[in-house]
Amino acid sequence: MTLNSTLRDAAFRWIADDPDDGSRAELQAVLARAMGGDAGAAEDLAGRMAGPLEFGTAGLRGPVRAGPNGMNVAVVTRTTAGVAEWLKAHGHGGALVVVGRDARHGSEAFATAAAEVLTAAGFDVKVFPRPLPTPVLAFAVGRLGAVAGIQITASHNPPADNGYKLYDATGGQIVPPSDGEIERAIEAAPAAVGVPREPGAEVTDLLDRYLDEVATLPMGHERAVRVAATALHGVGAETLRAAFERAGLTDLHLVDAQAVPDPDFPTVSFPNPEEPGATDLLLALASDVDADLAIALDPDADRCALGVRERDGRWRMLRGDETGVLLGSYVLSTVDRTVLPDPLVATTIVSSSMLGEIAKAEGARYAETLTGFKWLVRAGDGLVFAYEEALGLCVNPGFVRDKDGIAAATLAAGFAAQLKAQGRTPLDVLDELAQHHGVHLTDQVSLRVTDLAVRGRLMAKVRETPPSRLGGVEVVLEDLLPDADVVRLTGEGVRVVVRPSGTEPKLKAYLQVVAPVTGALTDARGAAQERLTALRADVEELLA
């Protein structure tokens, strides 16, 4: 690729408007190489200038780099200026906003920029004294009565990324039309160099109050349980240990190599507990210490994955749906019906439908929402539990209106302690749920793309020429447009949901097979697995 004058001039304008010395120098160096004929630098520059990063309901996420299509101080400054104008337009001028951060590259500088822009705009701003899990920020918004909360985090994205997550006055993540309103306000914001910034935000620490609430979760009286855990180089280890201690759970073993926050994530290529290899060190530790339960947090500790020992002694991580129904059934069993006679549990349209069967058997209400916790926490009154298959769990909607890996991990450990005292394991509970409600097997086909237009073409292909059969059964298509860019294909005991990811350059298909248990559970699982294998092959061909 060669540098053209339009790209060159756009880069010069961005450099002139960038208030940060480091990112300005970074872009100048790339531009200089491109002007010198370096084709790779020209391509790099084109990628950096291809933005701006789109502000959606997940906020911003992108690589930490100079230019409008990256996470940097200039982008965060203009974004926060837009957020400030949006808050003022909704009558929240001068109100309280809380700013938190994780420990990724750039997080401290980005959080400082956001706090200073809000302070200069006349808001009462409180900031955390150190990197803390995202659930603590969500807790603080509700506890302090803030009109918004900003967490600088890229959650479980690759090491090169960072992001900007926004909570509104409900304590939950923003939903439409707020994202569109904010994006237009960002577009109208002045160049970053012209956005006023002012220090003076108040440092506040609500961690103790958050931990006090976590300790009130319904964990029973048993505490004899050994847990192996990892924070995957994120910010969760210290808070998880403190939560366990506050709850009386003292036999915790952390993966030392992954316990200290490290933005380079040296032992994992992709710090997501769902990714192959990410939990290898955890499962090795669980085996070494003879643990009863393994727990993996993602880097900002809002997601939680559980690992269990199979009956042959091997360790494996549970799928998100297995963890969801396991903890969902437990939470429902702890609800005091004299206080909350009509509890609600919720999951998403791509998660296992078993939670609905459990709710029906327990006389509880059940809701399915679009993907994302922004929708789940708005599922209805009386919500006691929500989960999504991507390891998001909310066991504590009364004080965190979002997924919370710390609270979920603590509750899971308490539950495991009760099971251990009864001579049972989480696998026994999963077997019992399958016996009562049928075998529900889930899987996912994930297609990573470099050109986002590929996702649109594939979605159009499925809509225009839908398959008549999948996994050996007839299926019908349901199109969820205009509410969501999602198609659902359903047949007898089969369901496939296809959608573009909202946070990653992927097209995802979520598979489910349901089989009744009429004889031996192992036979039902075997038959369901055969159907799931056939279904996966058909879906892979569909999306090829």
GROMACS .gro file of N, CA and C in nm, residues 27 41 58 133 169 194 253-254 267 287 296 318 353 370 386 388 429 464 475 489 515 526 531:
model
   69
   27LEU      N    1   0.215   0.835   1.644
   27LEU     CA    2   0.155   0.850   1.512
   27LEU      C    3   0.248   0.923   1.417
   41ALA      N    4   0.400   0.051   0.690
   41ALA     CA    5   0.363   0.166   0.772
   41ALA      C    6   0.241   0.236   0.714
   58ALA      N    7  -2.180  -0.177   2.429
   58ALA     CA    8  -2.065  -0.227   2.504
   58ALA      C    9  -1.959  -0.119   2.520
  133PRO      N   10  -1.189  -0.488   4.016
  133PRO     CA   11  -1.280  -0.558   3.925
  133PRO      C   12  -1.397  -0.470   3.881
  169ALA      N   13  -2.765   0.542   3.522
  169ALA     CA   14  -2.813   0.565   3.658
  169ALA      C   15  -2.882   0.443   3.718
  194GLY      N   16  -0.892   2.056   2.244
  194GLY     CA   17  -0.978   2.165   2.286
  194GLY      C   18  -1.077   2.130   2.395
  253HIS      N   19  -0.631  -2.163   4.686
  253HIS     CA   20  -0.499  -2.176   4.626
  253HIS      C   21  -0.501  -2.106   4.490
  254LEU      N   22  -0.422  -2.000   4.476
  254LEU     CA   23  -0.418  -1.924   4.352
  254LEU      C   24  -0.303  -1.970   4.263
  267THR      N   25   0.137  -1.570   3.023
  267THR     CA   26   0.117  -1.715   3.018
  267THR      C   27  -0.002  -1.756   2.932
  287SER      N   28  -0.543  -3.023   4.034
  287SER     CA   29  -0.503  -3.162   4.051
  287SER      C   30  -0.394  -3.176   4.157
  296ALA      N   31  -1.196  -1.993   3.747
  296ALA     CA   32  -1.121  -1.900   3.663
  296ALA      C   33  -1.200  -1.772   3.647
  318LEU      N   34  -1.631  -2.659   3.324
  318LEU     CA   35  -1.771  -2.668   3.284
  318LEU      C   36  -1.800  -2.566   3.175
  353SER      N   37  -3.182  -2.373   2.730
  353SER     CA   38  -3.320  -2.352   2.772
  353SER      C   39  -3.352  -2.430   2.900
  370LEU      N   40  -3.241  -1.071   2.477
  370LEU     CA   41  -3.132  -1.064   2.381
  370LEU      C   42  -3.000  -1.080   2.455
  386ALA      N   43  -2.938  -1.439   3.698
  386ALA     CA   44  -2.931  -1.430   3.552
  386ALA      C   45  -2.796  -1.482   3.506
  388GLU      N   46  -2.552  -1.574   3.122
  388GLU     CA   47  -2.536  -1.595   2.979
  388GLU      C   48  -2.426  -1.698   2.958
  429VAL      N   49  -2.516  -3.301   4.084
  429VAL     CA   50  -2.628  -3.210   4.065
  429VAL      C   51  -2.664  -3.199   3.917
  464GLU      N   52  -3.169  -1.555   0.331
  464GLU     CA   53  -3.226  -1.569   0.196
  464GLU      C   54  -3.244  -1.714   0.155
  475VAL      N   55  -3.616  -2.790   1.026
  475VAL     CA   56  -3.607  -2.667   1.104
  475VAL      C   57  -3.678  -2.553   1.031
  489LEU      N   58  -3.302  -2.087   1.423
  489LEU     CA   59  -3.349  -2.204   1.349
  489LEU      C   60  -3.386  -2.311   1.451
  515ALA      N   61  -3.257  -3.386   2.467
  515ALA     CA   62  -3.302  -3.524   2.456
  515ALA      C   63  -3.362  -3.568   2.588
  526GLY      N   64  -2.531  -3.997   2.520
  526GLY     CA   65  -2.465  -4.044   2.398
  526GLY      C   66  -2.545  -4.009   2.274
  531ARG      N   67  -2.630  -3.636   1.800
  531ARG     CA   68  -2.710  -3.534   1.733
  531ARG      C   69  -2.637  -3.400   1.729
   0.00000   0.00000   0.00000
